């Protein structure tokens, strides 16, 4: 892992535990031990601490210096650059979705075609009876 | 690194070489050896191949099966989910920027204030003379 800010941001986001921590922090400030608690079912305290450290190093989480409470806070600023980077590729996912849309239209049109013929035949047959 | 799609996408983006590869691919299809060439100044061929493999595993690059030419192509679809995830945090970077904007306004206002007082004093002093 390289140390440029953008790489650090994407690296921090590349783990479901860290994304879950950010989701928790998006609800408001919380102290370290309360933030860690739900994750301790699945992993050790050092593992949780390491994940939090990755988020802090990326600047996504800031810890207050209040020694008694030590609340953690979400800082969204690094996400701005990550989002800006992603925006430059917007046409590539929109193009893919457009192509998928076009493909689905073709498939649906083809599927409708034989059905119509069948139902017309059915109706005619019914009328003849 | 976990294997869920979103983690794989963010992991693939967490390296400047891999982002540079995507930037090159955004200009159009290119065969593997031409894509690798500029990176071979700084790293070995196995290292370049490994980076490309990470992009392929994340579904961001697809390789054609044309054995002679083997063109690589950028596939933006995985970026859609990554962008959607990021959008849910938009308020956090916009809030940060708003707060920075407010802070800068305060600082600028404070900087203007003493200058005005000084110049007023100067004027009065001048008038008294």
XYZ file of C-alpha atoms in Angstrom:
258
model
C 0.000 0.000 0.000
C 1.359 3.385 -0.966
C 0.985 6.425 1.202
C -0.589 9.025 -1.054
C -3.882 10.367 0.342
C -6.125 8.908 -2.372
C -4.609 5.432 -2.014
C -4.970 5.636 1.772
C -8.640 6.626 1.435
C -9.473 3.781 -0.967
C -7.463 1.337 1.157
C -9.427 2.401 4.244
C -12.697 1.747 2.375
C -11.601 -1.661 1.074
C -12.721 -3.563 4.165
C -16.298 -4.272 5.350
C -15.370 -3.852 9.040
C -13.952 -0.398 8.386
C -17.001 0.560 6.296
C -19.232 -0.695 9.140
C -17.253 1.500 11.565
C -17.837 4.513 9.321
C -21.548 3.638 9.128
C -21.698 3.608 12.936
C -19.812 6.918 13.128
C -22.202 8.478 10.616
C -24.840 8.265 13.369
C -22.757 10.531 15.607
C -19.695 10.747 17.836
C -18.962 7.669 19.929
C -16.146 6.683 22.248
C -13.563 4.100 21.190
C -14.786 1.272 23.418
C -18.445 1.649 22.340
C -17.357 1.777 18.703
C -15.262 -1.380 19.155
C -17.875 -3.377 21.107
C -20.015 -4.861 18.257
C -16.886 -5.971 16.360
C -15.398 -7.868 19.294
C -17.814 -10.756 18.618
C -15.933 -11.547 15.412
C -12.383 -10.356 16.072
C -9.830 -9.523 18.737
C -9.410 -6.054 20.276
C -5.997 -5.571 18.550
C -7.641 -6.349 15.204
C -10.402 -3.788 15.860
C -7.792 -1.217 16.985
C -5.797 -1.844 13.807
C -8.866 -1.195 11.628
C -9.562 2.035 13.520
C -5.925 3.067 13.058
C -6.249 2.605 9.260
C -9.308 4.896 9.290
C -7.431 7.452 11.419
C -4.349 7.349 9.165
C -6.585 8.028 6.159
C -8.038 11.016 8.039
C -11.542 9.517 7.934
C -11.792 9.287 11.720
C -10.532 11.822 14.214
C -10.108 11.050 17.911
C -10.666 13.803 20.440
C -7.930 14.428 22.997
C -10.460 14.332 25.838
C -8.667 11.605 27.845
C -11.743 10.533 29.833
C -14.252 10.109 27.007
C -12.103 9.891 23.818
C -14.914 10.285 21.298
C -14.304 9.290 17.667
C -15.743 11.387 14.882
C -16.269 10.796 11.176
C -14.421 13.236 8.922
C -15.739 13.121 5.377
C -13.176 15.448 3.783
C -10.954 12.679 2.275
C -14.050 11.218 0.572
C -14.337 14.401 -1.514
C -11.158 13.637 -3.498
C -12.101 9.965 -3.801
C -15.484 10.994 -5.176
C -13.883 13.510 -7.563
C -11.585 10.767 -8.878
C -14.569 8.472 -9.363
C -16.601 11.142 -11.152
C -14.002 11.229 -13.954
C -15.041 7.627 -14.737
C -18.795 8.211 -14.509
C -19.302 7.761 -18.274
C -17.802 4.249 -18.025
C -20.381 2.916 -15.618
C -23.202 4.883 -17.208
C -22.191 3.533 -20.640
C -22.144 -0.003 -19.213
C -25.616 0.476 -17.740
C -26.888 2.016 -20.987
C -25.561 -0.987 -22.897
C -27.176 -3.320 -20.358
C -30.433 -1.388 -20.737
C -30.279 -1.644 -24.524
C -29.532 -5.368 -24.286
C -32.443 -5.939 -21.894
C -34.767 -4.012 -24.236
C -33.705 -6.256 -27.134
C -34.154 -9.406 -25.066
C -37.572 -8.274 -23.810
C -38.661 -7.327 -27.354
C -37.584 -10.739 -28.637
C -39.347 -12.500 -25.769
C -42.564 -10.542 -26.409
C -42.559 -11.352 -30.130
C -43.179 -15.132 -30.042
C -45.609 -14.743 -27.114
C -47.781 -12.333 -29.132
C -47.887 -14.770 -32.018
C -48.829 -17.593 -29.696
C -51.572 -15.591 -27.933
C -52.958 -14.360 -31.289
C -53.089 -17.904 -32.479
C -54.774 -18.879 -29.239
C -57.370 -16.103 -29.571
C -58.118 -16.960 -33.190
C -58.473 -20.564 -32.231
C -60.835 -19.526 -29.445
C -62.938 -17.412 -31.791
C -63.154 -20.202 -34.313
C -64.555 -22.483 -31.609
C -8.452 -8.160 2.021
C -11.930 -9.576 1.915
C -13.568 -10.768 -1.263
C -16.870 -8.901 -1.398
C -17.248 -6.879 -4.604
C -17.176 -3.451 -2.950
C -13.994 -4.277 -1.001
C -12.369 -5.624 -4.158
C -13.252 -2.450 -6.070
C -11.863 -0.127 -3.382
C -8.778 -2.338 -3.003
C -8.161 -2.151 -6.760
C -8.363 1.652 -6.591
C -6.010 1.923 -3.600
C -2.830 1.937 -5.673
C -1.496 4.706 -7.959
C -0.153 2.193 -10.541
C -3.569 0.565 -10.860
C -5.275 3.969 -11.129
C -2.742 4.939 -13.826
C -3.608 1.729 -15.690
C -7.300 2.628 -15.561
C -6.475 6.150 -16.785
C -4.635 4.633 -19.771
C -7.532 2.249 -20.444
C -10.007 5.124 -20.330
C -8.413 6.299 -23.594
C -9.421 3.060 -25.314
C -8.667 -0.632 -25.648
C -4.998 -1.591 -25.575
C -3.148 -4.890 -25.599
C -1.464 -6.200 -22.445
C 2.125 -5.539 -23.510
C 1.418 -1.935 -24.572
C -0.444 -1.343 -21.326
C 2.460 -2.772 -19.315
C 5.249 -0.921 -21.168
C 5.273 2.464 -19.370
C 5.223 0.771 -15.950
C 8.229 -1.447 -16.668
C 10.548 1.520 -16.042
C 9.670 1.415 -12.352
C 8.790 -2.221 -11.696
C 9.202 -5.795 -12.877
C 6.875 -7.498 -15.361
C 5.491 -9.855 -12.642
C 4.662 -6.781 -10.509
C 2.817 -5.147 -13.440
C 0.986 -8.420 -14.175
C -0.044 -8.660 -10.520
C -1.532 -5.154 -10.591
C -3.439 -5.983 -13.761
C -4.714 -9.181 -12.127
C -6.093 -7.158 -9.184
C -7.988 -4.938 -11.648
C -9.310 -8.008 -13.493
C -10.391 -9.715 -10.262
C -12.329 -6.588 -9.318
C -14.013 -6.696 -12.738
C -12.612 -3.275 -13.671
C -10.610 -4.664 -16.586
C -11.711 -7.344 -19.011
C -9.311 -9.153 -21.311
C -10.504 -10.290 -24.705
C -9.972 -13.915 -25.630
C -8.467 -12.911 -28.980
C -5.197 -14.844 -28.513
C -3.194 -12.806 -31.009
C -4.024 -9.299 -29.851
C -5.402 -9.749 -26.281
C -6.833 -6.252 -25.843
C -7.694 -5.015 -22.345
C -10.795 -2.951 -21.802
C -12.010 -0.773 -18.958
C -15.290 -1.906 -17.402
C -16.832 0.824 -15.262
C -19.736 -1.193 -13.826
C -18.090 -1.956 -10.428
C -17.486 1.781 -9.956
C -21.251 2.334 -9.871
C -21.658 0.555 -6.502
C -18.530 2.222 -5.135
C -19.960 5.603 -6.139
C -23.364 4.746 -4.625
C -21.673 3.822 -1.337
C -19.753 7.096 -1.389
C -22.882 9.140 -2.144
C -24.394 8.063 1.199
C -21.543 10.005 2.865
C -21.801 13.097 0.658
C -23.162 15.255 3.488
C -20.026 14.519 5.528
C -17.591 15.983 3.049
C -19.955 18.799 2.086
C -20.450 19.652 5.779
C -16.672 19.687 6.264
C -16.241 22.036 3.315
C -19.110 24.242 4.553
C -17.448 24.444 7.978
C -14.125 25.279 6.340
C -15.889 27.955 4.276
C -17.518 29.430 7.401
C -14.177 29.376 9.238
C -12.423 31.136 6.357
C -15.191 33.781 6.282
C -14.696 34.405 10.043
C -10.924 34.604 9.675
C -11.202 36.976 6.700
C -13.740 39.141 8.575
C -11.474 39.306 11.642
C -8.489 40.197 9.509
C -10.421 43.043 7.880
C -11.694 44.425 11.225
C -8.442 45.604 12.896
C -7.220 47.097 9.617
C -10.358 49.310 9.457
C -9.897 50.469 13.080
C -6.254 51.278 12.475
C -7.037 53.277 9.377
C -9.884 55.162 11.200
C -7.531 56.020 14.063
C -4.990 57.195 11.543
C -7.573 59.388 9.832
C -8.752 60.932 13.133
C -5.194 61.568 14.132
C -4.644 63.164 10.798
C -7.731 65.393 11.221
C -6.689 66.481 14.726
C -3.377 67.649 13.359
